[in-house]
Amino acid sequence: LLAKLLSGKMRLILSDKDVRIFEHCPAPVEQILLEQGINPLEVIVSHNGKLLPEDTIIQGSDEVRIIRIAHGG
């Protein structure tokens, strides 16, 4: 039943293991991050263990992981 409800919707898995559902797909990675209030300069996004550039188009049934990166001096 859960699989049917999530069909066509993308799952975003955040660094803190929180899961968000994004329904406006297909969409570029950068747009998805901005709509979720996530600064694209502070994270990397992966799908099936591969890093995705910001202009990658994400499909509705995809599951992507958002990894916050630490930076500074």
Tab-separated table of C-alpha atoms in Angstrom:
chain	number	residue	atom	x	y	z
A	1	LEU	CA	0.000	0.000	0.000
A	2	LEU	CA	2.802	2.437	0.903
A	3	ALA	CA	4.550	1.720	-2.394
A	4	LYS	CA	1.341	2.567	-4.270
A	5	LEU	CA	0.910	5.840	-2.359
A	6	LEU	CA	4.495	6.868	-3.133
A	7	SER	CA	4.321	5.864	-6.787
A	8	GLY	CA	5.400	8.797	-8.959
A	9	LYS	CA	6.702	10.735	-5.964
A	10	MET	CA	10.355	11.231	-5.176
A	11	ARG	CA	11.761	10.420	-1.759
A	12	LEU	CA	14.425	12.764	-0.374
A	13	ILE	CA	16.507	11.184	2.380
A	14	LEU	CA	18.203	13.888	4.442
A	15	SER	CA	21.420	13.680	6.451
A	16	ASP	CA	19.472	13.315	9.705
A	17	LYS	CA	17.554	10.304	8.225
A	18	ASP	CA	14.414	12.425	7.831
A	19	VAL	CA	12.480	11.531	4.662
A	20	ARG	CA	10.595	14.097	2.621
A	21	ILE	CA	8.314	13.417	-0.313
A	22	PHE	CA	8.616	15.654	-3.384
A	23	GLU	CA	5.687	15.570	-5.803
A	24	HIS	CA	6.726	18.119	-8.443
A	25	CYS	CA	8.726	15.762	-10.656
A	26	PRO	CA	10.469	15.573	-12.987
A	27	ALA	CA	12.599	18.490	-11.806
A	28	PRO	CA	16.282	19.488	-11.687
A	29	VAL	CA	18.201	18.766	-8.479
A	30	GLU	CA	18.780	22.474	-7.821
A	31	GLN	CA	15.048	23.298	-8.018
A	32	ILE	CA	14.184	20.456	-5.648
A	33	LEU	CA	16.754	21.607	-3.097
A	34	LEU	CA	15.626	25.246	-3.248
A	35	GLU	CA	11.950	24.312	-2.868
A	36	GLN	CA	12.874	22.283	0.223
A	37	GLY	CA	14.762	25.252	1.714
A	38	ILE	CA	18.132	23.563	1.233
A	39	ASN	CA	21.117	25.588	0.008
A	40	PRO	CA	22.632	23.678	-2.953
A	41	LEU	CA	26.103	24.928	-1.958
A	42	GLU	CA	25.902	23.134	1.404
A	43	VAL	CA	24.974	19.628	0.234
A	44	ILE	CA	25.773	16.913	-2.246
A	45	VAL	CA	23.074	14.743	-3.756
A	46	SER	CA	23.434	11.072	-4.628
A	47	HIS	CA	21.311	8.476	-6.393
A	48	ASN	CA	22.305	4.800	-6.315
A	49	GLY	CA	25.657	5.788	-4.816
A	50	LYS	CA	26.540	8.220	-7.606
A	51	LEU	CA	26.844	11.981	-7.138
A	52	LEU	CA	24.413	14.099	-9.124
A	53	PRO	CA	25.144	17.547	-10.584
A	54	GLU	CA	22.619	20.330	-9.920
A	55	ASP	CA	21.242	20.230	-13.466
A	56	THR	CA	20.335	16.515	-13.318
A	57	ILE	CA	16.622	15.916	-13.871
A	58	ILE	CA	15.120	13.725	-11.152
A	59	GLN	CA	12.175	11.503	-12.030
A	60	GLY	CA	9.164	11.010	-9.785
A	61	SER	CA	9.914	7.479	-8.649
A	62	ASP	CA	13.559	8.151	-7.738
A	63	GLU	CA	14.981	8.072	-4.234
A	64	VAL	CA	17.845	10.474	-3.608
A	65	ARG	CA	20.064	11.049	-0.608
A	66	ILE	CA	21.035	14.557	0.467
A	67	ILE	CA	24.342	14.727	2.307
A	68	ARG	CA	25.269	17.892	4.167
A	69	ILE	CA	28.897	18.852	3.720
A	70	ALA	CA	31.036	20.578	6.310
A	71	HIS	CA	33.284	23.401	5.216
A	72	GLY	CA	35.211	26.188	6.766
A	73	GLY	CA	38.612	26.996	8.122
